[in-house]
């Protein structure tokens, strides 16, 4: 006997991973979108008239995010200007294909698109970086560079906010990772729905409470086009352990993902524990808790043929600097040069912007 | 999307193959004699220095905290396992005349027989108790054995608690036995069962201790165990309560502190301590003995942490240190408490929160989308109370708590436990149901006058 949808009279075709309810396709779409809408409203994520950049990787999370935001923006009249913003890390075979997906999304959703590349920002592609550093710490470079690249791209576009497709599973995983790494400052921050107050561009995560499985389900039934290949420079094994743990927990008790986020939201750090103060990087002006930001240290390491710089402990950097081996110039020339180059590329690459 | 984020790259160091190969003798880091035990990656000790290190660590835990006064009566929970055995021995040593920095409290020991929930026969339970009794008798301290079923009685009947000199047999009333069994059988998942027994055990310890005139309960949790608990608590929504669940002293009960004096020891150190002293801990079955590694959240977490620890030797200590940096905010006596685990409620959350997102998802599943968020449906329920509303009337026996009512006065973690129960009606211990019912009535009163209360 077919199961009936719990909300209407139609035949149910799926069981919601989050609640276990049997629903028909339309009721699932409705519930999924309503939940994201509620997240946006409850957290006051947007104000009318804002320009919002969607960090678009071509993967499922950001593809579904772009689609959902566009839908909700029209349905509930948020009055937002949405822009797709993609980072080209320069990974042959992986990023080329995923950027093709983003370009198709751009046409399907009729949203403007800006692509910003590691090559133009840092002078290095990920392929070049991997040749230098090997496959051990490459994700560190990529993670640090991507974050800044998104911000720099967003600043060029003069947007008010960046939204990313981080979902509930990602956040739960980050809570666990920060406990395992003993990183109390990030543990405190990582469950915030919006980050980057004072100075930095605000970043928010409208999928904070959305299960990864439901995102896949939504994309599957909406027949959304996304790129699902894992990065060829696969993420570090340590994170993989945390990811497996979360998946195993979810199998035992599906609410575990949200339960972990609740835990993260309710944790309070002792008053006497010193948290790093956020300042700005003396070389590039980007927010940083160190004098020189991580991206600048990593980049200096690449440029001076010291690829391990910035991977180890901070005091090593200080020591080398004192010996006059690194940071001999006052500003990072590559960066400055590229910032100017960016202005040019904005004008020249009008096609890439495609408003 | 690749979820690697800025600066999340500091990965714990892998196990190093040190300069000393397996089997090779290292020198003791204190005296240079050949070492018998390696406690951390690079710390090797000979037997004598290791034992000195242990006693020193144990004494200083008390010294630093100044929590226990000279001559204070403390109740020690004894389970017979590795860490309890070490704890008993460390206390004995610490109280002995020859000890430097002598401990000056007066301990009594209690063993809680949990055979009922382990499916043991009466004979098996008696046998366990005999073994424990022999160990405790040898120690020379006053002791008693109590079965978990006692938790089903109303608190006042525990006032008769006395310390016995010898073990005769378990006194368990058939009624209590039946009641605990129905409660236990209504819990559907092993994860919830583990939480249930943990809360019942701790409630029982606190009420025994209170009835006996104690103000501290000592438990034998090691750092290894607490790290696992920390992570499994996070996975079960108890993030706010971590300082209670894993700290040196659990201060959630205003009158009774639960103290963890061996929490600076790893499981390995405790086992070495016992081995060097020729102590023989009992090997007693536990709820998840022989269970698969994914049988419950706690079991899974244990497998996860021990697995990581083998590859990354700093795992346990890092988790432990993370916990050290957390605190519980607003801990005044006015705070509303969970009616089951008695920790402050963590359910008074802003609109944008995991809890409200979950309640919203649940409300979407209900046929009429108008149902109230919060889950408490107070329609067509005939209040059997006389209307005084303060519990002063005698009709409370008929007050039926629904699961939703009860959830309202429980913390997030305890809500997860009752969610995994078939029914709560008449199943939870009488004193839990009574205080929960009173809290529900108070909450309803507060809701009625809500509009007239000024913000504090
Ligand atoms: Zn339907
Ligand atoms: Zn910088
Ligand atoms: Zn020695
Ligand atoms: Zn509770």
Coordinates of N, CA, C and O in Angstrom, one line a residue, chain B residues 59-202:
Chain B
X59 N 46.9 14.1 45.5 CA 46.8 15.1 46.6 C 46.6 16.5 46.1 O 45.9 17.2 46.7
X60 N 47.4 16.8 45.1 CA 47.4 18.2 44.7 C 46.0 18.6 44.1 O 45.6 19.7 44.1
X61 N 45.3 17.6 43.6 CA 43.9 17.9 43.1 C 43.1 18.4 44.2 O 42.3 19.4 44.0
X62 N 43.2 17.8 45.4 CA 42.4 18.3 46.6 C 43.0 19.6 47.1 O 42.3 20.5 47.4
X63 N 44.3 19.7 47.1 CA 45.0 20.9 47.6 C 44.6 22.1 46.8 O 44.2 23.1 47.4
X64 N 44.7 22.0 45.5 CA 44.4 23.1 44.7 C 43.0 23.7 44.8 O 42.8 24.9 44.9
X65 N 42.1 22.7 44.9 CA 40.7 23.2 44.9 C 40.2 23.6 46.3 O 39.2 24.4 46.3
X66 N 40.8 23.1 47.3 CA 40.4 23.5 48.7 C 38.9 23.2 48.9 O 38.2 24.0 49.6
X67 N 38.4 22.2 48.2 CA 37.0 22.0 48.2 C 36.5 21.3 49.4 O 35.4 21.4 49.8
X68 N 37.4 20.4 49.9 CA 36.9 19.5 51.0 C 37.7 19.9 52.3 O 38.9 20.0 52.4
X69 N 36.8 20.2 53.3 CA 37.4 20.7 54.6 C 38.0 19.5 55.4 O 37.6 18.4 55.2
X70 N 38.8 19.8 56.3 CA 39.3 18.8 57.2 C 38.2 18.2 58.0 O 37.3 19.0 58.5
X71 N 38.1 16.9 58.1 CA 37.1 16.3 58.9 C 35.7 16.2 58.3 O 34.8 15.7 58.9
X72 N 35.7 16.6 57.0 CA 34.4 16.5 56.3 C 34.1 15.1 55.9 O 34.9 14.3 55.5
X73 N 32.8 14.7 56.0 CA 32.3 13.4 55.6 C 32.1 13.3 54.1 O 31.3 14.2 53.6
X74 N 32.7 12.5 53.4 CA 32.5 12.4 52.0 C 32.0 10.9 51.6 O 32.5 10.0 52.2
X75 N 31.2 10.9 50.6 CA 30.7 9.6 50.1 C 31.4 9.3 48.8 O 31.4 10.1 47.9
X76 N 32.1 8.1 48.8 CA 32.8 7.7 47.6 C 32.0 6.7 46.8 O 31.6 5.6 47.3
X77 N 31.7 7.0 45.5 CA 31.0 6.0 44.7 C 32.0 5.0 44.2 O 33.0 5.3 43.5
X78 N 31.8 3.7 44.5 CA 32.7 2.6 44.1 C 32.1 1.7 43.2 O 31.0 1.1 43.4
X79 N 32.7 1.5 42.0 CA 32.1 0.6 41.0 C 32.8 -0.7 40.9 O 32.4 -1.6 40.2
X80 N 34.0 -0.8 41.5 CA 34.8 -2.0 41.4 C 35.7 -2.1 40.2 O 36.6 -2.9 40.1
X81 N 35.6 -1.1 39.3 CA 36.4 -1.1 38.1 C 37.8 -0.5 38.3 O 38.2 -0.3 39.5
X82 N 38.5 -0.4 37.2 CA 39.9 0.1 37.3 C 40.0 1.4 38.1 O 40.8 1.5 39.1
X83 N 39.3 2.5 37.7 CA 39.5 3.8 38.3 C 39.0 3.8 39.8 O 39.6 4.4 40.6
X84 N 37.9 3.1 40.1 CA 37.4 3.0 41.5 C 38.4 2.4 42.4 O 38.7 2.8 43.5
X85 N 39.0 1.3 41.8 CA 40.0 0.6 42.6 C 41.2 1.4 42.9 O 41.7 1.5 44.1
X86 N 41.7 2.2 41.9 CA 42.8 3.1 42.2 C 42.4 4.2 43.2 O 43.1 4.5 44.0
X87 N 41.2 4.7 43.0 CA 40.7 5.8 43.9 C 40.7 5.3 45.3 O 41.1 6.0 46.2
X88 N 40.1 4.1 45.5 CA 40.1 3.6 46.9 C 41.5 3.5 47.5 O 41.7 3.9 48.6
X89 N 42.4 3.0 46.7 CA 43.8 2.8 47.1 C 44.5 4.1 47.4 O 45.1 4.3 48.4
X90 N 44.2 5.1 46.5 CA 44.8 6.4 46.7 C 44.3 7.1 47.9 O 45.0 7.8 48.7
X91 N 43.0 6.9 48.2 CA 42.4 7.5 49.5 C 43.1 6.8 50.7 O 43.5 7.5 51.6
X92 N 43.2 5.5 50.6 CA 43.8 4.8 51.8 C 45.2 5.3 52.0 O 45.5 5.6 53.2
X93 N 46.0 5.4 51.0 CA 47.3 5.9 51.1 C 47.4 7.3 51.7 O 48.1 7.6 52.5
X94 N 46.5 8.1 51.1 CA 46.4 9.5 51.5 C 46.0 9.8 52.9 O 46.4 10.8 53.5
X95 N 45.3 8.8 53.5 CA 44.8 9.0 54.9 C 45.8 8.4 55.9 O 45.6 8.6 57.1
X96 N 46.7 7.6 55.3 CA 47.5 6.8 56.3 C 48.5 7.8 57.0 O 48.8 8.9 56.5
X97 N 48.9 7.4 58.2 CA 49.7 8.2 59.0 C 51.0 8.7 58.4 O 51.4 9.8 58.5
X98 N 51.6 7.8 57.6 CA 52.9 8.1 57.0 C 52.8 9.0 55.8 O 53.8 9.5 55.3
X99 N 51.6 9.3 55.4 CA 51.5 10.2 54.2 C 51.9 11.6 54.4 O 51.7 12.2 55.5
X100 N 52.7 12.1 53.5 CA 53.0 13.6 53.5 C 51.7 14.3 53.0 O 51.0 13.8 52.2
X101 N 51.5 15.5 53.5 CA 50.3 16.2 53.1 C 49.1 15.3 53.2 O 48.4 15.1 52.3
X102 N 48.9 14.8 54.4 CA 47.8 13.8 54.7 C 46.5 14.4 54.3 O 46.2 15.5 54.5
X103 N 45.7 13.5 53.7 CA 44.3 13.9 53.4 C 43.5 13.8 54.7 O 43.8 13.0 55.6
X104 N 42.5 14.7 54.9 CA 41.9 14.8 56.2 C 40.4 14.7 56.2 O 39.7 15.2 57.0
X105 N 39.8 14.1 55.1 CA 38.4 13.9 55.1 C 38.0 12.5 55.6 O 38.9 11.6 55.8
X106 N 36.7 12.2 55.8 CA 36.3 11.0 56.4 C 35.4 10.3 55.3 O 34.3 10.7 55.1
X107 N 36.0 9.2 54.6 CA 35.2 8.6 53.5 C 34.3 7.5 54.0 O 34.7 6.7 54.8
X108 N 33.2 7.3 53.3 CA 32.4 6.1 53.3 C 32.2 5.7 51.8 O 32.3 6.5 51.0
X109 N 32.0 4.4 51.6 CA 31.9 3.9 50.2 C 30.6 3.3 49.9 O 29.9 2.7 50.8
X110 N 30.1 3.6 48.7 CA 28.8 3.0 48.3 C 28.9 2.4 47.0 O 29.6 2.9 46.1
X111 N 28.4 1.2 46.8 CA 28.3 0.5 45.5 C 26.9 0.5 45.1 O 26.0 0.1 45.9
X112 N 26.6 0.9 43.8 CA 25.2 0.8 43.3 C 25.1 -0.4 42.4 O 25.9 -0.5 41.4
X113 N 24.3 -1.3 42.8 CA 24.1 -2.6 42.0 C 23.1 -2.3 40.9 O 22.0 -1.9 41.2
X114 N 23.6 -2.4 39.7 CA 22.8 -2.0 38.5 C 22.4 -3.3 37.8 O 22.0 -3.3 36.6
X115 N 22.4 -4.4 38.5 CA 22.1 -5.7 37.8 C 20.8 -5.7 37.1 O 20.6 -6.4 36.1
X116 N 19.8 -5.0 37.7 CA 18.5 -5.0 37.1 C 18.5 -4.6 35.6 O 17.8 -5.2 34.8
X117 N 19.3 -3.6 35.3 CA 19.2 -3.1 33.9 C 20.2 -3.9 33.0 O 20.3 -3.6 31.8
X118 N 21.0 -4.8 33.6 CA 22.0 -5.6 32.9 C 21.4 -7.0 32.6 O 22.1 -7.8 32.2
X119 N 20.1 -7.1 32.9 CA 19.5 -8.4 32.7 C 20.1 -9.6 33.6 O 20.2 -10.7 33.1
X120 N 20.6 -9.2 34.7 CA 21.3 -10.3 35.5 C 20.2 -11.0 36.4 O 19.2 -10.4 36.8
X121 N 20.5 -12.2 36.7 CA 19.6 -12.9 37.6 C 19.9 -12.5 39.0 O 21.0 -11.9 39.3
X122 N 19.0 -12.9 39.9 CA 19.2 -12.5 41.3 C 20.5 -13.1 41.9 O 21.3 -12.5 42.6
X123 N 20.9 -14.3 41.4 CA 22.1 -15.0 41.8 C 23.3 -14.2 41.4 O 24.3 -14.0 42.1
X124 N 23.3 -13.8 40.1 CA 24.4 -13.1 39.5 C 24.6 -11.8 40.3 O 25.7 -11.4 40.6
X125 N 23.5 -11.1 40.6 CA 23.6 -9.8 41.3 C 24.2 -10.0 42.7 O 25.1 -9.3 43.1
X126 N 23.7 -11.1 43.3 CA 24.3 -11.3 44.7 C 25.7 -11.6 44.6 O 26.5 -11.2 45.5
X127 N 26.1 -12.4 43.6 CA 27.5 -12.8 43.5 C 28.4 -11.5 43.3 O 29.4 -11.4 44.0
X128 N 28.0 -10.6 42.5 CA 28.7 -9.4 42.3 C 28.8 -8.6 43.6 O 29.9 -8.1 44.0
X129 N 27.7 -8.5 44.3 CA 27.7 -7.7 45.5 C 28.6 -8.4 46.6 O 29.3 -7.7 47.3
X130 N 28.7 -9.7 46.6 CA 29.6 -10.4 47.5 C 31.0 -10.0 47.2 O 31.8 -9.7 48.1
X131 N 31.4 -10.0 45.9 CA 32.7 -9.7 45.5 C 33.1 -8.2 46.0 O 34.1 -8.0 46.5
X132 N 32.2 -7.3 45.7 CA 32.4 -5.9 46.0 C 32.5 -5.8 47.5 O 33.4 -5.1 48.1
X133 N 31.6 -6.5 48.2 CA 31.6 -6.4 49.7 C 32.9 -6.8 50.3 O 33.5 -6.2 51.2
X134 N 33.5 -7.9 49.7 CA 34.8 -8.4 50.2 C 35.8 -7.3 50.0 O 36.6 -7.1 51.0
X135 N 35.9 -6.7 48.9 CA 36.9 -5.6 48.6 C 36.7 -4.5 49.6 O 37.7 -4.0 50.2
X136 N 35.4 -4.0 49.8 CA 35.2 -2.9 50.6 C 35.5 -3.2 52.1 O 36.0 -2.4 52.8
X137 N 35.1 -4.4 52.5 CA 35.3 -4.9 53.9 C 36.8 -4.8 54.2 O 37.2 -4.3 55.2
X138 N 37.6 -5.3 53.2 CA 39.1 -5.3 53.4 C 39.7 -3.9 53.6 O 40.7 -3.7 54.3
X139 N 39.0 -2.9 53.0 CA 39.5 -1.5 53.1 C 39.4 -0.9 54.5 O 40.1 0.0 54.8
X140 N 38.5 -1.4 55.3 CA 38.4 -0.9 56.6 C 37.5 0.3 56.7 O 37.3 0.8 57.8
X141 N 37.0 0.8 55.6 CA 36.1 2.0 55.7 C 34.7 1.5 55.8 O 34.4 0.4 55.4
X142 N 33.8 2.4 56.3 CA 32.4 2.0 56.3 C 31.9 2.0 54.8 O 32.3 2.8 54.0
X143 N 31.0 1.1 54.6 CA 30.5 1.0 53.2 C 29.0 0.5 53.2 O 28.5 0.0 54.2
X144 N 28.4 0.6 52.0 CA 27.1 0.0 51.9 C 26.9 -0.3 50.4 O 27.6 0.2 49.5
X145 N 25.9 -1.2 50.2 CA 25.5 -1.6 48.8 C 24.1 -1.3 48.6 O 23.3 -1.7 49.5
X146 N 23.7 -0.6 47.5 CA 22.4 -0.2 47.3 C 22.0 -0.6 45.9 O 22.8 -0.5 45.0
X147 N 20.8 -1.1 45.7 CA 20.4 -1.4 44.3 C 19.8 -0.2 43.6 O 19.1 0.6 44.3
X148 N 19.9 -0.2 42.3 CA 19.4 1.0 41.6 C 17.9 1.1 41.7 O 17.3 2.2 41.6
X149 N 17.2 0.0 42.0 CA 15.7 0.1 42.2 C 15.3 1.1 43.2 O 14.2 1.6 43.2
X150 N 16.2 1.4 44.2 CA 15.8 2.3 45.2 C 15.4 3.7 44.7 O 14.7 4.4 45.3
X151 N 15.9 4.0 43.5 CA 15.5 5.3 42.9 C 14.0 5.4 42.6 O 13.5 6.5 42.5
X152 N 13.3 4.3 42.6 CA 11.9 4.4 42.3 C 11.1 4.8 43.6 O 10.0 5.1 43.5
X153 N 11.8 4.7 44.7 CA 11.1 5.1 45.9 C 11.1 6.6 46.1 O 11.9 7.3 45.5
X154 N 10.2 7.1 46.9 CA 10.2 8.5 47.1 C 11.3 8.8 48.1 O 11.7 8.0 48.9
X155 N 11.8 10.0 47.9 CA 13.1 10.3 48.5 C 13.2 10.1 50.0 O 14.2 9.6 50.5
X156 N 12.1 10.3 50.8 CA 12.2 10.2 52.2 C 12.5 8.8 52.7 O 13.1 8.7 53.8
X157 N 12.2 7.8 51.9 CA 12.5 6.5 52.4 C 14.0 6.2 52.4 O 14.4 5.1 52.9
X158 N 14.7 7.0 51.8 CA 16.2 6.8 51.8 C 16.9 7.3 53.1 O 18.0 7.0 53.3
X159 N 16.1 7.9 53.9 CA 16.7 8.4 55.2 C 17.2 7.3 56.0 O 18.1 7.5 56.9
X160 N 16.7 6.1 55.8 CA 17.2 5.0 56.6 C 18.5 4.5 56.3 O 19.0 3.5 56.8
X161 N 19.2 5.1 55.3 CA 20.5 4.7 54.9 C 21.5 4.6 56.0 O 21.7 5.6 56.7
X162 N 22.1 3.5 56.1 CA 23.1 3.3 57.1 C 24.3 2.6 56.5 O 24.2 1.9 55.4
X163 N 25.4 2.6 57.1 CA 26.6 1.9 56.6 C 26.7 0.5 57.2 O 26.6 0.4 58.4
X164 N 26.8 -0.5 56.4 CA 26.8 -1.8 56.9 C 28.2 -2.3 57.2 O 29.2 -1.8 56.8
X165 N 28.2 -3.3 58.0 CA 29.5 -4.0 58.3 C 29.7 -5.2 57.5 O 30.8 -5.6 57.1
X166 N 28.7 -5.8 57.1 CA 28.8 -7.0 56.2 C 27.6 -7.2 55.3 O 26.6 -6.6 55.6
X167 N 27.8 -7.8 54.2 CA 26.8 -8.0 53.2 C 26.0 -9.2 53.5 O 26.5 -10.3 53.6
X168 N 24.7 -9.1 53.6 CA 23.9 -10.3 53.7 C 23.2 -10.6 52.4 O 23.5 -11.5 51.7
X169 N 22.2 -9.8 52.0 CA 21.6 -10.0 50.7 C 21.0 -8.7 50.3 O 20.8 -7.8 51.0
X170 N 20.6 -8.6 49.0 CA 20.1 -7.4 48.4 C 18.6 -7.3 48.9 O 17.9 -8.2 48.8
X171 N 18.3 -6.1 49.4 CA 16.9 -5.9 49.8 C 16.2 -5.1 48.7 O 16.4 -3.8 48.6
X172 N 15.5 -5.7 47.8 CA 14.8 -5.0 46.7 C 13.4 -5.4 46.8 O 13.0 -6.6 46.7
X173 N 12.5 -4.4 46.9 CA 11.1 -4.8 46.9 C 10.6 -5.1 45.5 O 11.1 -4.6 44.5
X174 N 9.6 -6.0 45.4 CA 9.2 -6.5 44.1 C 8.6 -5.3 43.3 O 8.7 -5.2 42.1
X175 N 7.9 -4.4 44.1 CA 7.3 -3.2 43.4 C 8.3 -2.4 42.7 O 8.2 -2.0 41.6
X176 N 9.4 -2.1 43.5 CA 10.4 -1.2 42.9 C 11.0 -1.9 41.6 O 11.3 -1.3 40.6
X177 N 11.2 -3.2 41.8 CA 11.8 -4.0 40.7 C 11.0 -3.9 39.4 O 11.5 -3.7 38.4
X178 N 9.7 -4.1 39.6 CA 8.7 -4.0 38.5 C 8.7 -2.6 37.9 O 8.7 -2.5 36.7
X179 N 8.7 -1.6 38.7 CA 8.7 -0.3 38.2 C 9.9 0.1 37.4 O 9.8 0.7 36.4
X180 N 11.1 -0.3 37.9 CA 12.3 0.0 37.2 C 12.3 -0.7 35.9 O 12.7 -0.2 34.8
X181 N 11.8 -1.9 35.9 CA 11.7 -2.7 34.7 C 10.8 -2.1 33.6 O 11.2 -2.0 32.4
X182 N 9.7 -1.6 34.0 CA 8.8 -1.0 33.0 C 9.4 0.3 32.5 O 9.3 0.6 31.3
X183 N 10.1 1.1 33.4 CA 10.7 2.3 32.9 C 11.8 2.0 31.9 O 11.9 2.5 30.8
X184 N 12.6 1.0 32.3 CA 13.7 0.6 31.4 C 13.2 0.1 30.1 O 13.8 0.4 29.0
X185 N 12.2 -0.7 30.1 CA 11.7 -1.3 28.8 C 11.0 -0.3 27.9 O 10.9 -0.5 26.7
X186 N 10.6 0.9 28.5 CA 10.0 1.8 27.6 C 11.0 2.7 26.9 O 10.7 3.4 26.0
X187 N 12.3 2.6 27.3 CA 13.3 3.4 26.6 C 13.8 2.6 25.4 O 14.2 1.4 25.5
X188 N 13.6 3.2 24.2 CA 13.8 2.4 23.0 C 15.2 2.2 22.5 O 15.5 1.3 21.8
X189 N 16.0 3.2 22.7 CA 17.3 3.2 22.2 C 18.4 3.0 23.2 O 18.3 3.5 24.4
X190 N 19.5 2.4 22.8 CA 20.6 2.2 23.7 C 21.2 3.5 24.2 O 21.6 3.7 25.3
X191 N 21.3 4.5 23.2 CA 21.8 5.8 23.6 C 21.0 6.5 24.7 O 21.6 7.0 25.7
X192 N 19.7 6.4 24.6 CA 18.9 7.0 25.6 C 19.0 6.2 26.9 O 18.9 6.7 28.0
X193 N 19.1 4.9 26.8 CA 19.2 4.0 28.0 C 20.5 4.4 28.8 O 20.5 4.5 30.0
X194 N 21.6 4.7 28.0 CA 22.8 5.1 28.7 C 22.7 6.4 29.5 O 23.1 6.6 30.6
X195 N 22.0 7.3 28.8 CA 21.7 8.6 29.5 C 20.8 8.4 30.7 O 21.0 9.1 31.7
X196 N 19.8 7.6 30.5 CA 18.9 7.3 31.6 C 19.6 6.8 32.8 O 19.4 7.3 33.9
X197 N 20.4 5.8 32.6 CA 21.0 5.2 33.7 C 22.0 6.1 34.4 O 22.2 6.2 35.6
X198 N 22.7 7.0 33.6 CA 23.6 7.9 34.1 C 22.9 8.9 35.0 O 23.3 9.2 36.1
X199 N 21.7 9.4 34.6 CA 21.0 10.4 35.4 C 20.4 9.7 36.6 O 20.5 10.3 37.7
X200 N 19.9 8.5 36.4 CA 19.3 7.8 37.6 C 20.4 7.6 38.7 O 20.2 7.8 39.8
X201 N 21.5 7.1 38.2 CA 22.6 6.8 39.1 C 23.0 8.0 39.9 O 23.2 8.0 41.1
X202 N 23.1 9.1 39.1 CA 23.6 10.3 39.8 C 22.6 10.9 40.8 O 22.9 11.4 41.9

